[in-house]
mmCIF file of C-alpha atoms in Angstrom:
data_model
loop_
_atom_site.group_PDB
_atom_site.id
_atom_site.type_symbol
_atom_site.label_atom_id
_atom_site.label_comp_id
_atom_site.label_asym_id
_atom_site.label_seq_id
_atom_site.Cartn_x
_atom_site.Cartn_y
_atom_site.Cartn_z
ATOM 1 C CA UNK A 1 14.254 15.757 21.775
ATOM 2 C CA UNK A 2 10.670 17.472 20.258
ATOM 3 C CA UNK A 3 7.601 17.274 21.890
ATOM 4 C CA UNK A 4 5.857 15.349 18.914
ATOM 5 C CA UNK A 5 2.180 16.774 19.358
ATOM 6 C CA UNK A 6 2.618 20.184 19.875
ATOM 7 C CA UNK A 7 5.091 20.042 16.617
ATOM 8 C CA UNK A 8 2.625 17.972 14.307
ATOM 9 C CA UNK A 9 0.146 20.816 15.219
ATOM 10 C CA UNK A 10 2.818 23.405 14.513
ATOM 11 C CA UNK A 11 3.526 21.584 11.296
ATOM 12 C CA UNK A 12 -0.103 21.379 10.369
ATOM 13 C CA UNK A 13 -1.514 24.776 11.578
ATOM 14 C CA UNK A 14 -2.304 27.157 8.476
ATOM 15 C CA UNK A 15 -2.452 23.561 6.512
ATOM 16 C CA UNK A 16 -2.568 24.706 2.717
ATOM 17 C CA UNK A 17 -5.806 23.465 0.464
ATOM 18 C CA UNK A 18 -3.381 21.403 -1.440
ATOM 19 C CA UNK A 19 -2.540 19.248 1.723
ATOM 20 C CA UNK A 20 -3.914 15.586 2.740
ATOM 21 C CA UNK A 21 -2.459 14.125 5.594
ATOM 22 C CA UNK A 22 -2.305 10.248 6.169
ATOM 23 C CA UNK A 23 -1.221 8.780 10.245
ATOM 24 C CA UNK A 24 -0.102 5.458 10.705
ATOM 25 C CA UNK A 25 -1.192 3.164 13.056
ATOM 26 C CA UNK A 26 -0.606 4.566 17.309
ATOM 27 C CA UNK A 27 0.153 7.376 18.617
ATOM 28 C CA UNK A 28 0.677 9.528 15.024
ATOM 29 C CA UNK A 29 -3.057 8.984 14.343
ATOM 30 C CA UNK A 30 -4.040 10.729 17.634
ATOM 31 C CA UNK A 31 -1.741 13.460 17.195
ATOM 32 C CA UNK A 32 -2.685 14.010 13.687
ATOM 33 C CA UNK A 33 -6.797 14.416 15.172
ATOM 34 C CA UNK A 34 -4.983 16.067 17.550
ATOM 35 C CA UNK A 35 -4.282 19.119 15.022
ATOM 36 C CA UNK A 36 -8.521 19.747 14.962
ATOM 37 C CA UNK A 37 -10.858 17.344 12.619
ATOM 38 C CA UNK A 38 -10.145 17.805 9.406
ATOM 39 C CA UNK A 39 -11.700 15.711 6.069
ATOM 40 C CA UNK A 40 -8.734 15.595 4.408
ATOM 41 C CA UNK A 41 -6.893 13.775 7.102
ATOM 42 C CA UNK A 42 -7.195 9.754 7.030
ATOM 43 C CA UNK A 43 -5.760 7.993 10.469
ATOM 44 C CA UNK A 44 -5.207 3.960 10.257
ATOM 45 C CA UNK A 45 -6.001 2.699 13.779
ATOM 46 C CA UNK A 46 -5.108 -1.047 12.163
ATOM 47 C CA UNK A 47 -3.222 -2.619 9.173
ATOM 48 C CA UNK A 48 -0.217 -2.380 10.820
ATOM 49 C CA UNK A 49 3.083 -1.402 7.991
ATOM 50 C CA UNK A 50 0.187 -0.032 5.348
ATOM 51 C CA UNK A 51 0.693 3.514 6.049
ATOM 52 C CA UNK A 52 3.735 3.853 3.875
ATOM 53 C CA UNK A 53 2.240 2.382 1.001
ATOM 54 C CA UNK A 54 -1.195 3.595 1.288
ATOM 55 C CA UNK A 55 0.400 7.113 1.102
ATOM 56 C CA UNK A 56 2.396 6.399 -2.083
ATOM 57 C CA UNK A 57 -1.046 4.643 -3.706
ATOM 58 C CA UNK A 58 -2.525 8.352 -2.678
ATOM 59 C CA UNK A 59 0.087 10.335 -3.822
ATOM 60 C CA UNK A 60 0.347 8.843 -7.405
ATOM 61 C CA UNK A 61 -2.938 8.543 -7.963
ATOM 62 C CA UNK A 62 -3.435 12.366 -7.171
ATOM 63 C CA UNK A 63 -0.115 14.076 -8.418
ATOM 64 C CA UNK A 64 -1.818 17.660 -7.967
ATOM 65 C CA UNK A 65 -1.959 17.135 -4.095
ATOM 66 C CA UNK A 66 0.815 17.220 -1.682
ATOM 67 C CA UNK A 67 0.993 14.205 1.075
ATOM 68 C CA UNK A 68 1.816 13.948 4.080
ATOM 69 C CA UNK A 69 2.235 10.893 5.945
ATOM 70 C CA UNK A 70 2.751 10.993 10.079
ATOM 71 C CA UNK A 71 3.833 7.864 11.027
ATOM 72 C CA UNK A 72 6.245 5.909 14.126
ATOM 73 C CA UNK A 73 9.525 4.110 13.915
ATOM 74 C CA UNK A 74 7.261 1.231 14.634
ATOM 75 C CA UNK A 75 5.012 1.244 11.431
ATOM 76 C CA UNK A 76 8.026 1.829 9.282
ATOM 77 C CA UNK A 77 9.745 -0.695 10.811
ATOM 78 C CA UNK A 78 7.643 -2.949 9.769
ATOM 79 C CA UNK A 79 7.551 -1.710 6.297
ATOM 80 C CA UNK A 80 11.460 -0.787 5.112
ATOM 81 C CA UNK A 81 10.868 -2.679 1.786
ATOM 82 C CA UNK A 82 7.859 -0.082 0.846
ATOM 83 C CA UNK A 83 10.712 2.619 1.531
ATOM 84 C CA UNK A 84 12.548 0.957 -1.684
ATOM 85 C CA UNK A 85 9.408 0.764 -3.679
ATOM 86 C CA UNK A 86 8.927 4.214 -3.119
ATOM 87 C CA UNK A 87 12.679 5.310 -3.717
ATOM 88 C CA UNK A 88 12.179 3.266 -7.666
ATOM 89 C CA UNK A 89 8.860 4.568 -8.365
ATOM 90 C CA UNK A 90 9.304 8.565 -7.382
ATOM 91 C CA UNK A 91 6.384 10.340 -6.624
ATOM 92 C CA UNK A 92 7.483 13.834 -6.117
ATOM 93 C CA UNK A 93 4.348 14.876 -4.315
ATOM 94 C CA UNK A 94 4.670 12.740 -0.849
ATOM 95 C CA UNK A 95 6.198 13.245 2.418
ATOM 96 C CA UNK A 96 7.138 10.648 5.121
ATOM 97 C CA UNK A 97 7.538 12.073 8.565
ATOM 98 C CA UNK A 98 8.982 9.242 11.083
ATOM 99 C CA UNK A 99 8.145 10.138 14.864
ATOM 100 C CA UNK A 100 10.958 8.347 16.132
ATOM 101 C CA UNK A 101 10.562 7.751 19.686
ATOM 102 C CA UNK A 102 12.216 4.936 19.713
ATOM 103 C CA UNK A 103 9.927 3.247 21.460
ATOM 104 C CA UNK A 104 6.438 1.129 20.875
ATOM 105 C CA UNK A 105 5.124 3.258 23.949
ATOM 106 C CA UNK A 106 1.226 2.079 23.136
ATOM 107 C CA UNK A 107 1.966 -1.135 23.936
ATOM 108 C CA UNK A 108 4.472 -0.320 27.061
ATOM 109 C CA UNK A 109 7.193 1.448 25.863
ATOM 110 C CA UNK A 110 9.629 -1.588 24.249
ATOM 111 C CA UNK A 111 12.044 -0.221 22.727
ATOM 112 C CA UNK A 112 12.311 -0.549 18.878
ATOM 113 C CA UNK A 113 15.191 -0.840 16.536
ATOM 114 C CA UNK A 114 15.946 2.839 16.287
ATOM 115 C CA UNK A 115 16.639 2.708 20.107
ATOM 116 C CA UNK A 116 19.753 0.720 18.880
ATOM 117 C CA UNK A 117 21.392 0.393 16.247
ATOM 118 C CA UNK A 118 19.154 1.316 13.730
ATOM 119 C CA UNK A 119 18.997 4.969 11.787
ATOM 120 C CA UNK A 120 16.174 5.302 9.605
ATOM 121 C CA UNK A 121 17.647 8.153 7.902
ATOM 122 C CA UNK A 122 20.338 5.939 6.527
ATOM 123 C CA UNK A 123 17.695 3.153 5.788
ATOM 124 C CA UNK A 124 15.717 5.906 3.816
ATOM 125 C CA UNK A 125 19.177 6.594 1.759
ATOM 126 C CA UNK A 126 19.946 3.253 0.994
ATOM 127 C CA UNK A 127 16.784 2.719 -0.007
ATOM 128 C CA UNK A 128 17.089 5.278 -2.792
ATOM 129 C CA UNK A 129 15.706 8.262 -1.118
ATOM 130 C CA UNK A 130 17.680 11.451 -1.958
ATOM 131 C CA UNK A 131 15.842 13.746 0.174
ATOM 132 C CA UNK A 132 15.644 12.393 3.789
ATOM 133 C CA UNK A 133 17.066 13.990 6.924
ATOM 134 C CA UNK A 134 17.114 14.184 10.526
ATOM 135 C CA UNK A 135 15.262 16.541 12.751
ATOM 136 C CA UNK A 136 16.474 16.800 16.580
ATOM 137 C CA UNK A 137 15.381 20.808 16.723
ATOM 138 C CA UNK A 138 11.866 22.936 16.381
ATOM 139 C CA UNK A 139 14.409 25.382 14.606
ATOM 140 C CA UNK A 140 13.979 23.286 11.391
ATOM 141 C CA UNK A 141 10.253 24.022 11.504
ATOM 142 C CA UNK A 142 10.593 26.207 7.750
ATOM 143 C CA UNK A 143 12.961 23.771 6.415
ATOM 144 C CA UNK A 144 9.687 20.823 6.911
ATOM 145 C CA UNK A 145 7.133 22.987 5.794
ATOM 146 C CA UNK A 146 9.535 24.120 2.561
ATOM 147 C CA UNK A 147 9.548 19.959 1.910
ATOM 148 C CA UNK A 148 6.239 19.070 2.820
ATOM 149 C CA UNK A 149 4.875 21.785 0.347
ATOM 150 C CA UNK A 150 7.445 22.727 -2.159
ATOM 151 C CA UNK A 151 10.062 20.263 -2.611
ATOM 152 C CA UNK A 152 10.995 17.393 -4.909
ATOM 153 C CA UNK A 153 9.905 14.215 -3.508
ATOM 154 C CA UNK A 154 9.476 11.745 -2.628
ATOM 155 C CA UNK A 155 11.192 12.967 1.000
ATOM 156 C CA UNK A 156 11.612 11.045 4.361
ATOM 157 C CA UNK A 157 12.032 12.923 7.391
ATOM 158 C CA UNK A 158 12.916 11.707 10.872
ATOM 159 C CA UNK A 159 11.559 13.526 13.651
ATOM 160 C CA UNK A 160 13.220 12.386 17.019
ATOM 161 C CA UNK A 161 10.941 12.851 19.517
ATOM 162 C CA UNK A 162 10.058 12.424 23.554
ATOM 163 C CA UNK A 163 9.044 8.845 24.370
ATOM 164 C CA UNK A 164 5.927 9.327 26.323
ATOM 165 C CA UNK A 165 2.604 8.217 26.565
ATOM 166 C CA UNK A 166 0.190 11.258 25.662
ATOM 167 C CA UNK A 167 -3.616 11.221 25.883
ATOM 168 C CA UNK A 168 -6.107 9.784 22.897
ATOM 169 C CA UNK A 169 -7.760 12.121 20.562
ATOM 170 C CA UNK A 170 -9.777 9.924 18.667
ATOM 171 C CA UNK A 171 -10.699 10.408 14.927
ATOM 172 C CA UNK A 172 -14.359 11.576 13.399
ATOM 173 C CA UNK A 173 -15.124 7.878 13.676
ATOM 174 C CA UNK A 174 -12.888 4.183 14.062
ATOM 175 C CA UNK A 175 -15.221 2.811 11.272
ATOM 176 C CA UNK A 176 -12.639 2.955 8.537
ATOM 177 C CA UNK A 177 -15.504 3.092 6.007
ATOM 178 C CA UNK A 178 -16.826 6.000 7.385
ATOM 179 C CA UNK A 179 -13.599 7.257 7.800
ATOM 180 C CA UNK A 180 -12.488 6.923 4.276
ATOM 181 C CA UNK A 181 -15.489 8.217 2.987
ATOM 182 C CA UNK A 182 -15.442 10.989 4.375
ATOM 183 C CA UNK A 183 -11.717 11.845 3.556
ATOM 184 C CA UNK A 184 -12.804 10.794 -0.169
ATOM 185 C CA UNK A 185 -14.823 13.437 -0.445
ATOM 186 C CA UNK A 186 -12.309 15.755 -0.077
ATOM 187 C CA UNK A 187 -10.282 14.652 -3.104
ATOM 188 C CA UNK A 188 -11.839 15.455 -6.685
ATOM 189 C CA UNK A 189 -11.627 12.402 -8.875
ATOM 190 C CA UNK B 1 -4.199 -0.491 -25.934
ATOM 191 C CA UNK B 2 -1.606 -3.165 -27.264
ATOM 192 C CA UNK B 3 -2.216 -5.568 -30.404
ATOM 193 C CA UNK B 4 -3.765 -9.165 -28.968
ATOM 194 C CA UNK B 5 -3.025 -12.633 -30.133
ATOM 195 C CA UNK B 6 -5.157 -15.577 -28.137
ATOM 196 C CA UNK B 7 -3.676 -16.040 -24.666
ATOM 197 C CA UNK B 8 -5.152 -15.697 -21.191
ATOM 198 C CA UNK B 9 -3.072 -13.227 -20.473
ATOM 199 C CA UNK B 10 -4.211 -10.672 -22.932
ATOM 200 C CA UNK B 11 -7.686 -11.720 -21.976
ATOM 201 C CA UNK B 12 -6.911 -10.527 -18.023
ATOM 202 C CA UNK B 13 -4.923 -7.257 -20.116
ATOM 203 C CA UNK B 14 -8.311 -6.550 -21.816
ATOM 204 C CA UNK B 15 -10.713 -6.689 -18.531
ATOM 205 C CA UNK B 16 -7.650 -4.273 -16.788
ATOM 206 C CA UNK B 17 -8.311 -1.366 -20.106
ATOM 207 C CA UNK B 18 -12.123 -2.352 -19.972
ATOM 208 C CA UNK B 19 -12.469 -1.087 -16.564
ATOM 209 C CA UNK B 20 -10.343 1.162 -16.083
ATOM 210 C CA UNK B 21 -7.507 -0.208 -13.928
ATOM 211 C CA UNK B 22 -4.782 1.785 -14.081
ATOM 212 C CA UNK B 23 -2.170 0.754 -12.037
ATOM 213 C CA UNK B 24 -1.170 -2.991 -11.454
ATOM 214 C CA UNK B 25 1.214 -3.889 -8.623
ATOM 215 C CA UNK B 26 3.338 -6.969 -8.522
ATOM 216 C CA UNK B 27 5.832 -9.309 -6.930
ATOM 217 C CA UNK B 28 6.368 -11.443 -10.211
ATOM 218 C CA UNK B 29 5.922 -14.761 -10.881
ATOM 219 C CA UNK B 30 6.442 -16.199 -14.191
ATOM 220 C CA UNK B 31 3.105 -17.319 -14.855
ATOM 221 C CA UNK B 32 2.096 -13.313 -14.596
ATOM 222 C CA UNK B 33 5.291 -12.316 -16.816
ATOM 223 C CA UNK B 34 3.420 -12.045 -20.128
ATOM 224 C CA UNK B 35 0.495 -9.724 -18.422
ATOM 225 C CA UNK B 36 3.156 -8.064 -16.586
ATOM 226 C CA UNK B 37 4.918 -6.929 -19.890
ATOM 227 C CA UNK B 38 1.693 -6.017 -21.487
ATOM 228 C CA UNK B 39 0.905 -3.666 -18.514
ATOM 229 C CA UNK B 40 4.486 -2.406 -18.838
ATOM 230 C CA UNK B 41 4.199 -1.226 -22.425
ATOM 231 C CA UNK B 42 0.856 0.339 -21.947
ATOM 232 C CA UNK B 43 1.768 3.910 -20.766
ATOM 233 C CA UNK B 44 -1.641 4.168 -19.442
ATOM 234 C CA UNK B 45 -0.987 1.713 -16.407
ATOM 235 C CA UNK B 46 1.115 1.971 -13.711
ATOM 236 C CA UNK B 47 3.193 -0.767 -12.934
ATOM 237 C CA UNK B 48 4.412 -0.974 -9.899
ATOM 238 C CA UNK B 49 7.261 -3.731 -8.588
ATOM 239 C CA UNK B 50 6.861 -4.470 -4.379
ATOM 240 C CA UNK B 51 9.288 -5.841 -2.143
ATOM 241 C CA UNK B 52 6.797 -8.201 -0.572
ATOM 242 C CA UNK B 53 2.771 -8.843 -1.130
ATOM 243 C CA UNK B 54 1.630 -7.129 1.466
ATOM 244 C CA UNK B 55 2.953 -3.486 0.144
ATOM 245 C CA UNK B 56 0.384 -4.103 -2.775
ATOM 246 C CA UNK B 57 -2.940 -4.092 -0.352
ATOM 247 C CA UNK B 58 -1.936 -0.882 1.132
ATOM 248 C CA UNK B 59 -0.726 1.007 -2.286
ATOM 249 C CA UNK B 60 -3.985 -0.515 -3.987
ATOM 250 C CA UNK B 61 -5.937 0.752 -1.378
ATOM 251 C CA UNK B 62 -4.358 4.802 -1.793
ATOM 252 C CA UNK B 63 -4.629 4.948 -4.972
ATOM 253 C CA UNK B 64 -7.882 4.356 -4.643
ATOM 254 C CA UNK B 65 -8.751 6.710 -2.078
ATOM 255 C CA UNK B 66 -7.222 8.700 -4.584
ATOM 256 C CA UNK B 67 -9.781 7.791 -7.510
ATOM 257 C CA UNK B 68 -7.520 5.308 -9.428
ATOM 258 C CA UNK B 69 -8.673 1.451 -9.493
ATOM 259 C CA UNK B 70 -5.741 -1.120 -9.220
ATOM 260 C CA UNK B 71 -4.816 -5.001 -8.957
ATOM 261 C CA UNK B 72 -2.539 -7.022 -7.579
ATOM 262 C CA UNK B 73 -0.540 -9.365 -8.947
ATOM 263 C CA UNK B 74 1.185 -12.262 -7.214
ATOM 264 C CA UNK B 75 1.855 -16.120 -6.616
ATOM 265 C CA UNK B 76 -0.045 -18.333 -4.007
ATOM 266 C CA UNK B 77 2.987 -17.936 -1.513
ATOM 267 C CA UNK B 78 2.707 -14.349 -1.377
ATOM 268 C CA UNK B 79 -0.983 -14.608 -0.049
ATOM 269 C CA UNK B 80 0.251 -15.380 3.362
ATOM 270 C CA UNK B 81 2.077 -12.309 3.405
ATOM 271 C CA UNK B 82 -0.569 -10.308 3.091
ATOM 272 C CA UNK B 83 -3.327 -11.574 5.452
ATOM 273 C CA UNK B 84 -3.226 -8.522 8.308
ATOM 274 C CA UNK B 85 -2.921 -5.567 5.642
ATOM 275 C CA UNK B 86 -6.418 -7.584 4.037
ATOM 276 C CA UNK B 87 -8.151 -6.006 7.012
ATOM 277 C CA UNK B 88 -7.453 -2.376 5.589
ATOM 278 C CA UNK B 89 -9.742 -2.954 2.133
ATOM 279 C CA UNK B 90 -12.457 -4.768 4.508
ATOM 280 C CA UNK B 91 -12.619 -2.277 7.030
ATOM 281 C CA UNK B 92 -12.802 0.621 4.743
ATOM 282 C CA UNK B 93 -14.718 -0.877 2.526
ATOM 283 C CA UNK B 94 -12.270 -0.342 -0.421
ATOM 284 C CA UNK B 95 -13.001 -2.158 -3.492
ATOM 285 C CA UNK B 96 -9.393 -4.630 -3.826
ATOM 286 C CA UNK B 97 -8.633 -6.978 -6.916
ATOM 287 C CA UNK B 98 -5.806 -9.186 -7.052
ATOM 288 C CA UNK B 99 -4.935 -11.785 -9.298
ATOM 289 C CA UNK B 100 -3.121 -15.144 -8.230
ATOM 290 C CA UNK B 101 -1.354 -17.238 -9.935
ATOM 291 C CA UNK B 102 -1.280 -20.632 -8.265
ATOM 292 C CA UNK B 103 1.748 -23.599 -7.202
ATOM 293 C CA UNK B 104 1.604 -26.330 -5.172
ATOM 294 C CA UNK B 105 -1.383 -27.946 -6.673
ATOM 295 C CA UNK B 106 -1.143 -29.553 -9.743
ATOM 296 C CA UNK B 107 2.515 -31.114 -10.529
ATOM 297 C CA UNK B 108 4.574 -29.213 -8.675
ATOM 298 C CA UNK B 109 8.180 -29.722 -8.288
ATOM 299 C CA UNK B 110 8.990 -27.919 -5.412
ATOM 300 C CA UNK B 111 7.493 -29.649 -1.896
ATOM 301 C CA UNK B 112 7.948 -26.124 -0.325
ATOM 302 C CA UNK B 113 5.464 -24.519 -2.384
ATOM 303 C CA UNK B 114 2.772 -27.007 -1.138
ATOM 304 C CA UNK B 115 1.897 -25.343 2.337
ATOM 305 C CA UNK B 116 1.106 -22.093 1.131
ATOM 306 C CA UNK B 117 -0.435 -23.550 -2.216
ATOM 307 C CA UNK B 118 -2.918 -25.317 0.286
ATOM 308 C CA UNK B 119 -3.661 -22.799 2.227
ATOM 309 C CA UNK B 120 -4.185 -19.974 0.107
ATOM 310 C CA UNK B 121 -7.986 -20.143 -0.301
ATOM 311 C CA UNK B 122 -8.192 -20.921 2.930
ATOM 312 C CA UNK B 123 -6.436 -17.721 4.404
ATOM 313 C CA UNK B 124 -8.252 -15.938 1.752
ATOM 314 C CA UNK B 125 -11.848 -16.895 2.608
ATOM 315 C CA UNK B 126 -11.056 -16.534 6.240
ATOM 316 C CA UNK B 127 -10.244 -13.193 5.414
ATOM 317 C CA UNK B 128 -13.481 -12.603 4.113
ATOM 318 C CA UNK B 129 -12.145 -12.480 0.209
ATOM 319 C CA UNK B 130 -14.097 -13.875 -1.977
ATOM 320 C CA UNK B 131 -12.784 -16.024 -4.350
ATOM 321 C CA UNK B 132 -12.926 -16.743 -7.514
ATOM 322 C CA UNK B 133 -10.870 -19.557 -9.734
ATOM 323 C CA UNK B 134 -10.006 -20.152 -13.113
ATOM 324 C CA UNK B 135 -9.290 -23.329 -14.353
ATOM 325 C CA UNK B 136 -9.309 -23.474 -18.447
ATOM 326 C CA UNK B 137 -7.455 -20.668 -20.488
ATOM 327 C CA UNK B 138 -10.914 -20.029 -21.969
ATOM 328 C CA UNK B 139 -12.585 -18.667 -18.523
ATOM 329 C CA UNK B 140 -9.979 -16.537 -17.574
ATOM 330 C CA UNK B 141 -11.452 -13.448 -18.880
ATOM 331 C CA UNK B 142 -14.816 -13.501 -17.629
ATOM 332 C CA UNK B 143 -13.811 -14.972 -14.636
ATOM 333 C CA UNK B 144 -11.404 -11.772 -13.857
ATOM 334 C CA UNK B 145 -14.164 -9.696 -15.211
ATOM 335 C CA UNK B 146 -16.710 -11.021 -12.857
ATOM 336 C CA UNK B 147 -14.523 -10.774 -9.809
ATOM 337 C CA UNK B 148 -13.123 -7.041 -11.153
ATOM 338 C CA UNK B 149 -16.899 -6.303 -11.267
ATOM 339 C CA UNK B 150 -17.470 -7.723 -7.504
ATOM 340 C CA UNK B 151 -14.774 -6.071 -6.230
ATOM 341 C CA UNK B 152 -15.442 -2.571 -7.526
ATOM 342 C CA UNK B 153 -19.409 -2.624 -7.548
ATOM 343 C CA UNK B 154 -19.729 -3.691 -4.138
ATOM 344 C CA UNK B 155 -16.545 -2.496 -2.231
ATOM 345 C CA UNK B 156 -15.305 -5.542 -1.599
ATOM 346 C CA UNK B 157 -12.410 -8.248 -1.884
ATOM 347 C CA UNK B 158 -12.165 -10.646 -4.459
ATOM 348 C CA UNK B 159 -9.253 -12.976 -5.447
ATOM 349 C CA UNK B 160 -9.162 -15.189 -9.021
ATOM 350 C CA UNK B 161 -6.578 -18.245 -8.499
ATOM 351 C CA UNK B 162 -5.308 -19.471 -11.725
ATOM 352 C CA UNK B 163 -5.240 -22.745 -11.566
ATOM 353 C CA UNK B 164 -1.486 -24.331 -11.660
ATOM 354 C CA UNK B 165 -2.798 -26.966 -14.177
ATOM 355 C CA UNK B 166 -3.630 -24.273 -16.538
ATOM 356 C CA UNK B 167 -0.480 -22.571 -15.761
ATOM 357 C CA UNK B 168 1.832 -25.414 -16.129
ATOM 358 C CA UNK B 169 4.393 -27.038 -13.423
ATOM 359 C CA UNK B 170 7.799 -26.321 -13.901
ATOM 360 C CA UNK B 171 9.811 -29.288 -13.785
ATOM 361 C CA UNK B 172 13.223 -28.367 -12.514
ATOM 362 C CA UNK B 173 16.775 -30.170 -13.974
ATOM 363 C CA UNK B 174 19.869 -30.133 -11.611
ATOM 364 C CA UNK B 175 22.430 -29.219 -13.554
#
């Protein structure tokens, strides 16, 4: 099992120009601000099961960047259809990594799906995804950063990680129109 | 940019090119299907075919962070799958356009349509959408245009309902 914030700030140190980063709602967002501020990082704090789709809106409209969406079992959960929409309208550009803790630990640690009988990886397949895989080792540290920056996508990654509760680290601002703003500006258009 | 004969559809088609949407989202419904082949053979618009409603507020909303203005298309019952993602366009102030097409109003067939056909200006104006509604083929255009307009001028919501008695009701045969 992987420590998940020390590994998204792993993943995200020496972050390329060419990178934006999207978190989903919980605990991804504060690891993502977690990494160091950054304006081309957007967190959702709300809008539960919009991540995935936000990041494949993002990623087609702006084929010349590459990204990167941090998200839970939880958010994706809620969103598996998104996973086939994605899968039948490629964008080669974007990245899903799935901290799968198996767990909704904001709200107490329930367990979700994945803590049963439910494999994301295998949901990502079936859904038409031909590059998704399972990370249970820090040794495949080069193998993400080859995907998240060089490979055909789109690609789904499952990190399985530590269930437990680890401090806030709250972004530039929780006003999402400040927030998006500000990451705006950091994409030419 | 297609040839046009007279139809409403062509008319919503023509406010999409005029400003500059680019990429139209969809769960169908067959009053859309002519504007959804339109955008289809344009190969400047992205058409884009959701699993459920909802998918479309989030994707609208990235590919606008990402400098490319979108709509939504669906029927009234899809509305009520989409009323927590609504918060994302509100709270970041992201302009977001959708177009719906409307049962359970006017000669409708099926009785399970009627709850959400009820509701859906409801939800949407408790949501803080505003909306707009078309109910004559010859107000379709400018009524799209003027909510496209709201929508992307102010960084806001804004729905247009077209009316089920422009549309038509399906009358169903068993058998």
């Amino acid at each position: 099992m992987i420590d998940r914030r020390p590994f998204v700030q792993k993943i995200l140190k020496n972050r390329k120009d060419n990178l934006r980063v999207v978190s989903g709602i919980g605990t991804s967002t504060w690891d993502l601000m977690s990494a160091g501020d950054n304006i081309g990082n957007f967190g959702f704090i709300g809008a539960m099961g919009q991540s995935i789709p936000f990041a494949l809106g993002l990623a087609t409209a702006q084929p010349n960047l590459r990204i990167l969406l941090f998200t839970g079992d939880g958010d994706t959960l809620m969103s598996l259809g998104s996973l086939a929409t994605i899968a039948n309208h490629p964008v080669s550009n974007l990245t899903v990594i799935v901290l799968d803790n198996e767990s909704y630990v904001e709200t107490g640690s329930q367990p979700t799906a994945t803590a049963g009988k439910s494999d994301l990886e295998l949901i990502a397949k079936g859904s038409g995804f031909d590059n998704c895989y399972t990370v249970k080792s820090e040794d495949d540290y080069d193998k993400i950063i080859n995907t998240v920056y060089n490979e055909e996508g789109p690609s789904l990654i499952v990190i399985k990680c530590e269930a437990k509760a680890t401090p806030l680290v709250f972004p530039h601002s929780f006003d999402g129109a400040i927030s998006m703003n500000r990451f705006m500006s950091s994409i030419k258009t | 940019m297609v040839d046009l004969v007279k139809d409403w559809r062509n008319d919503i088609y023509a406010v999409f090119k005029d400003l500059d949407i680019t990429m139209v989202s969809h769960v169908p419904d067959a009053g859309h299907t002519p504007l959804i082949n339109l955008c289809e053979k344009d190969n400047e618009i992205d058409v884009v075919t959701l699993t459920t409603e909802q998918d479309g507020v989030g994707l609208s909303c990235g590919a606008y962070a990402g400098g490319k203005r979108s709509a939504l298309l669906m029927q009234s019952s899809g509305v009520g799958n989409c009323i927590n993602a609504l918060a994302l366009p509100n709270i970041c102030r992201i302009p977001f356009l959708t177009v719906v097409s409307m049962r359970g109003e006017w000669g409708e067939f099926v009785p399970w349509q009627v709850p959400m056909g009820l509701g859906t200006p409801k939800v949407l104006e408790a949501m803080d959408i505003k909306v707009f509604r078309a109910d004559y083929e010859e107000e379709v255009g400018s009524t799209v245009d003027a909510a496209a307009r709201f929508a992307f001028n102010t960084n806001r919501s804004a729905a247009v309902l077209l009316s089920q008695k422009m549309i038509g009701a399906k009358q169903f045969k068993n058998g």
